[in-house]
Amino acid sequence: MATATGGDVMVRMLQEFREMQEESKEQFARTEKALRAVHMKCRVLFRKTQRMSDRIHVIAEQVRALDAEMDEFRDNMGELTTHVSTLTQEVHGIKSAQIRMFGQVGRALNHLAEAQSSDRKRIDVLEERMDGPEEN
């Protein structure tokens, strides 16, 4: 009886794990989409900053101090874009590893549940065989 209850718990845990795995996949998709949007917006912002910097260079002869500040700003934006891009790739890698990990754990739980079910069947057969001679 205790084994059957353990099997029920295992099946329930497996179902909860599968639900968590699906939720994780959905969350990963949402996160990845948001990160891609941020990455693209940063790229657009960086390109616009570069265009703005090019226009300011026309005025640079008159306002050299402003030109130096804008160059520094553009460089910082380029670094920021690089860092955000790297962060996007890192988060994607982390999420991919997490999905793989959940997949491996899920397969292991499935294997354990199948083994437990098989053991339960063997126990039932043995119990039936043991009970059989007593009835005769």
PDB file of C-alpha atoms in Angstrom:
ATOM      1  CA  MET A   1       0.000   0.000   0.000  1.00  0.00           C
ATOM      2  CA  ALA A   2       2.849   2.360   0.849  1.00  0.00           C
ATOM      3  CA  THR A   3       4.403   1.770  -2.568  1.00  0.00           C
ATOM      4  CA  ALA A   4       1.167   2.625  -4.344  1.00  0.00           C
ATOM      5  CA  THR A   5       0.965   5.862  -2.362  1.00  0.00           C
ATOM      6  CA  GLY A   6       4.590   6.601  -3.254  1.00  0.00           C
ATOM      7  CA  GLY A   7       3.735   5.963  -6.897  1.00  0.00           C
ATOM      8  CA  ASP A   8       0.811   8.364  -6.631  1.00  0.00           C
ATOM      9  CA  VAL A   9       3.093  10.978  -5.147  1.00  0.00           C
ATOM     10  CA  MET A  10       5.629  10.368  -7.912  1.00  0.00           C
ATOM     11  CA  VAL A  11       2.957  10.710 -10.601  1.00  0.00           C
ATOM     12  CA  ARG A  12       1.649  13.861  -8.970  1.00  0.00           C
ATOM     13  CA  MET A  13       5.176  15.272  -8.727  1.00  0.00           C
ATOM     14  CA  LEU A  14       5.807  14.359 -12.341  1.00  0.00           C
ATOM     15  CA  GLN A  15       2.618  16.136 -13.419  1.00  0.00           C
ATOM     16  CA  GLU A  16       3.578  19.212 -11.411  1.00  0.00           C
ATOM     17  CA  PHE A  17       7.037  19.075 -12.926  1.00  0.00           C
ATOM     18  CA  ARG A  18       5.597  18.900 -16.423  1.00  0.00           C
ATOM     19  CA  GLU A  19       3.404  21.909 -15.673  1.00  0.00           C
ATOM     20  CA  MET A  20       6.415  23.798 -14.349  1.00  0.00           C
ATOM     21  CA  GLN A  21       8.372  22.784 -17.424  1.00  0.00           C
ATOM     22  CA  GLU A  22       5.656  24.140 -19.740  1.00  0.00           C
ATOM     23  CA  GLU A  23       5.433  27.320 -17.698  1.00  0.00           C
ATOM     24  CA  SER A  24       9.232  27.652 -17.882  1.00  0.00           C
ATOM     25  CA  LYS A  25       9.148  27.250 -21.665  1.00  0.00           C
ATOM     26  CA  GLU A  26       6.471  29.944 -21.937  1.00  0.00           C
ATOM     27  CA  GLN A  27       8.408  32.223 -19.631  1.00  0.00           C
ATOM     28  CA  PHE A  28      11.571  31.576 -21.634  1.00  0.00           C
ATOM     29  CA  ALA A  29       9.748  32.506 -24.852  1.00  0.00           C
ATOM     30  CA  ARG A  30       8.406  35.726 -23.309  1.00  0.00           C
ATOM     31  CA  THR A  31      11.808  36.630 -21.872  1.00  0.00           C
ATOM     32  CA  GLU A  32      13.575  35.892 -25.119  1.00  0.00           C
ATOM     33  CA  LYS A  33      11.065  38.022 -27.047  1.00  0.00           C
ATOM     34  CA  ALA A  34      11.487  40.904 -24.606  1.00  0.00           C
ATOM     35  CA  LEU A  35      15.272  40.646 -24.746  1.00  0.00           C
ATOM     36  CA  ARG A  36      15.204  40.651 -28.532  1.00  0.00           C
ATOM     37  CA  ALA A  37      13.014  43.760 -28.478  1.00  0.00           C
ATOM     38  CA  VAL A  38      15.405  45.504 -26.070  1.00  0.00           C
ATOM     39  CA  HIS A  39      18.355  44.438 -28.187  1.00  0.00           C
ATOM     40  CA  MET A  40      16.767  45.782 -31.374  1.00  0.00           C
ATOM     41  CA  LYS A  41      15.728  49.046 -29.699  1.00  0.00           C
ATOM     42  CA  CYS A  42      19.285  49.527 -28.447  1.00  0.00           C
ATOM     43  CA  ARG A  43      20.616  48.904 -31.935  1.00  0.00           C
ATOM     44  CA  VAL A  44      18.175  51.452 -33.371  1.00  0.00           C
ATOM     45  CA  LEU A  45      19.125  53.904 -30.629  1.00  0.00           C
ATOM     46  CA  PHE A  46      22.806  53.319 -31.360  1.00  0.00           C
ATOM     47  CA  ARG A  47      22.300  53.902 -35.101  1.00  0.00           C
ATOM     48  CA  LYS A  48      20.291  57.057 -34.420  1.00  0.00           C
ATOM     49  CA  THR A  49      23.003  58.228 -32.058  1.00  0.00           C
ATOM     50  CA  GLN A  50      25.605  57.651 -34.737  1.00  0.00           C
ATOM     51  CA  ARG A  51      23.523  59.637 -37.272  1.00  0.00           C
ATOM     52  CA  MET A  52      23.067  62.431 -34.754  1.00  0.00           C
ATOM     53  CA  SER A  53      26.804  62.446 -34.151  1.00  0.00           C
ATOM     54  CA  ASP A  54      27.435  62.743 -37.897  1.00  0.00           C
ATOM     55  CA  ARG A  55      25.151  65.805 -38.089  1.00  0.00           C
ATOM     56  CA  ILE A  56      26.864  67.397 -35.120  1.00  0.00           C
ATOM     57  CA  HIS A  57      30.247  67.052 -36.846  1.00  0.00           C
ATOM     58  CA  VAL A  58      29.004  69.598 -39.400  1.00  0.00           C
ATOM     59  CA  ILE A  59      28.764  72.100 -36.545  1.00  0.00           C
ATOM     60  CA  ALA A  60      31.950  70.766 -34.887  1.00  0.00           C
ATOM     61  CA  GLU A  61      34.128  73.573 -36.277  1.00  0.00           C
ATOM     62  CA  GLN A  62      32.028  76.051 -34.334  1.00  0.00           C
ATOM     63  CA  VAL A  63      31.435  73.976 -31.249  1.00  0.00           C
ATOM     64  CA  ARG A  64      34.416  71.679 -30.600  1.00  0.00           C
ATOM     65  CA  ALA A  65      33.574  71.168 -26.952  1.00  0.00           C
ATOM     66  CA  LEU A  66      30.128  69.871 -27.874  1.00  0.00           C
ATOM     67  CA  ASP A  67      31.700  67.555 -30.441  1.00  0.00           C
ATOM     68  CA  ALA A  68      33.987  65.989 -27.813  1.00  0.00           C
ATOM     69  CA  GLU A  69      31.047  65.367 -25.494  1.00  0.00           C
ATOM     70  CA  MET A  70      28.984  63.856 -28.287  1.00  0.00           C
ATOM     71  CA  ASP A  71      31.820  61.542 -29.287  1.00  0.00           C
ATOM     72  CA  GLU A  72      32.078  60.350 -25.702  1.00  0.00           C
ATOM     73  CA  PHE A  73      28.298  59.911 -25.582  1.00  0.00           C
ATOM     74  CA  ARG A  74      28.342  57.911 -28.816  1.00  0.00           C
ATOM     75  CA  ASP A  75      31.132  55.687 -27.522  1.00  0.00           C
ATOM     76  CA  ASN A  76      29.251  55.083 -24.293  1.00  0.00           C
ATOM     77  CA  MET A  77      26.136  54.197 -26.244  1.00  0.00           C
ATOM     78  CA  GLY A  78      28.174  51.796 -28.352  1.00  0.00           C
ATOM     79  CA  GLU A  79      29.526  50.150 -25.223  1.00  0.00           C
ATOM     80  CA  LEU A  80      26.044  50.020 -23.733  1.00  0.00           C
ATOM     81  CA  THR A  81      24.710  48.391 -26.889  1.00  0.00           C
ATOM     82  CA  THR A  82      27.556  45.885 -26.802  1.00  0.00           C
ATOM     83  CA  HIS A  83      26.898  45.098 -23.142  1.00  0.00           C
ATOM     84  CA  VAL A  84      23.151  44.750 -23.677  1.00  0.00           C
ATOM     85  CA  SER A  85      23.781  42.497 -26.673  1.00  0.00           C
ATOM     86  CA  THR A  86      26.172  40.357 -24.623  1.00  0.00           C
ATOM     87  CA  LEU A  87      23.661  40.250 -21.774  1.00  0.00           C
ATOM     88  CA  THR A  88      20.935  39.187 -24.195  1.00  0.00           C
ATOM     89  CA  GLN A  89      23.107  36.336 -25.439  1.00  0.00           C
ATOM     90  CA  GLU A  90      24.048  35.300 -21.895  1.00  0.00           C
ATOM     91  CA  VAL A  91      20.432  35.272 -20.717  1.00  0.00           C
ATOM     92  CA  HIS A  92      19.483  33.255 -23.792  1.00  0.00           C
ATOM     93  CA  GLY A  93      22.240  30.755 -22.938  1.00  0.00           C
ATOM     94  CA  ILE A  94      21.106  30.541 -19.317  1.00  0.00           C
ATOM     95  CA  LYS A  95      17.501  29.978 -20.346  1.00  0.00           C
ATOM     96  CA  SER A  96      18.542  27.347 -22.888  1.00  0.00           C
ATOM     97  CA  ALA A  97      20.575  25.535 -20.239  1.00  0.00           C
ATOM     98  CA  GLN A  98      17.623  25.730 -17.870  1.00  0.00           C
ATOM     99  CA  ILE A  99      15.289  24.229 -20.471  1.00  0.00           C
ATOM    100  CA  ARG A 100      17.806  21.431 -21.145  1.00  0.00           C
ATOM    101  CA  MET A 101      18.156  20.825 -17.417  1.00  0.00           C
ATOM    102  CA  PHE A 102      14.384  20.608 -16.967  1.00  0.00           C
ATOM    103  CA  GLY A 103      14.250  18.233 -19.914  1.00  0.00           C
ATOM    104  CA  GLN A 104      16.872  15.970 -18.359  1.00  0.00           C
ATOM    105  CA  VAL A 105      15.159  16.019 -14.979  1.00  0.00           C
ATOM    106  CA  GLY A 106      11.831  15.291 -16.671  1.00  0.00           C
ATOM    107  CA  ARG A 107      13.285  12.326 -18.495  1.00  0.00           C
ATOM    108  CA  ALA A 108      14.813  11.064 -15.249  1.00  0.00           C
ATOM    109  CA  LEU A 109      11.490  11.412 -13.444  1.00  0.00           C
ATOM    110  CA  ASN A 110       9.719   9.627 -16.286  1.00  0.00           C
ATOM    111  CA  HIS A 111      12.266   6.835 -16.076  1.00  0.00           C
ATOM    112  CA  LEU A 112      11.838   6.585 -12.312  1.00  0.00           C
ATOM    113  CA  ALA A 113       8.053   6.574 -12.631  1.00  0.00           C
ATOM    114  CA  GLU A 114       8.220   3.811 -15.242  1.00  0.00           C
ATOM    115  CA  ALA A 115      10.616   1.796 -13.084  1.00  0.00           C
ATOM    116  CA  GLN A 116       8.389   2.251 -10.052  1.00  0.00           C
ATOM    117  CA  SER A 117       5.336   1.215 -12.051  1.00  0.00           C
ATOM    118  CA  SER A 118       7.182  -1.871 -13.291  1.00  0.00           C
ATOM    119  CA  ASP A 119       8.277  -2.705  -9.749  1.00  0.00           C
ATOM    120  CA  ARG A 120       4.708  -2.288  -8.537  1.00  0.00           C
ATOM    121  CA  LYS A 121       3.506  -4.722 -11.201  1.00  0.00           C
ATOM    122  CA  ARG A 122       6.165  -7.252 -10.162  1.00  0.00           C
ATOM    123  CA  ILE A 123       5.170  -6.886  -6.514  1.00  0.00           C
ATOM    124  CA  ASP A 124       1.503  -7.404  -7.430  1.00  0.00           C
ATOM    125  CA  VAL A 125       2.387 -10.566  -9.377  1.00  0.00           C
ATOM    126  CA  LEU A 126       4.484 -11.868  -6.483  1.00  0.00           C
ATOM    127  CA  GLU A 127       1.697 -11.111  -4.004  1.00  0.00           C
ATOM    128  CA  GLU A 128      -0.784 -12.938  -6.224  1.00  0.00           C
ATOM    129  CA  ARG A 129       1.553 -15.935  -6.452  1.00  0.00           C
ATOM    130  CA  MET A 130       2.071 -15.920  -2.694  1.00  0.00           C
ATOM    131  CA  ASP A 131      -1.665 -15.634  -2.043  1.00  0.00           C
ATOM    132  CA  GLY A 132      -2.469 -18.376  -4.575  1.00  0.00           C
ATOM    133  CA  PRO A 133      -1.321 -21.479  -2.603  1.00  0.00           C
ATOM    134  CA  GLU A 134      -3.111 -20.323   0.569  1.00  0.00           C
ATOM    135  CA  GLU A 135      -6.467 -20.260  -1.241  1.00  0.00           C
ATOM    136  CA  ASN A 136      -5.986 -23.889  -2.439  1.00  0.00           C
TER     137      ASN A 136
END
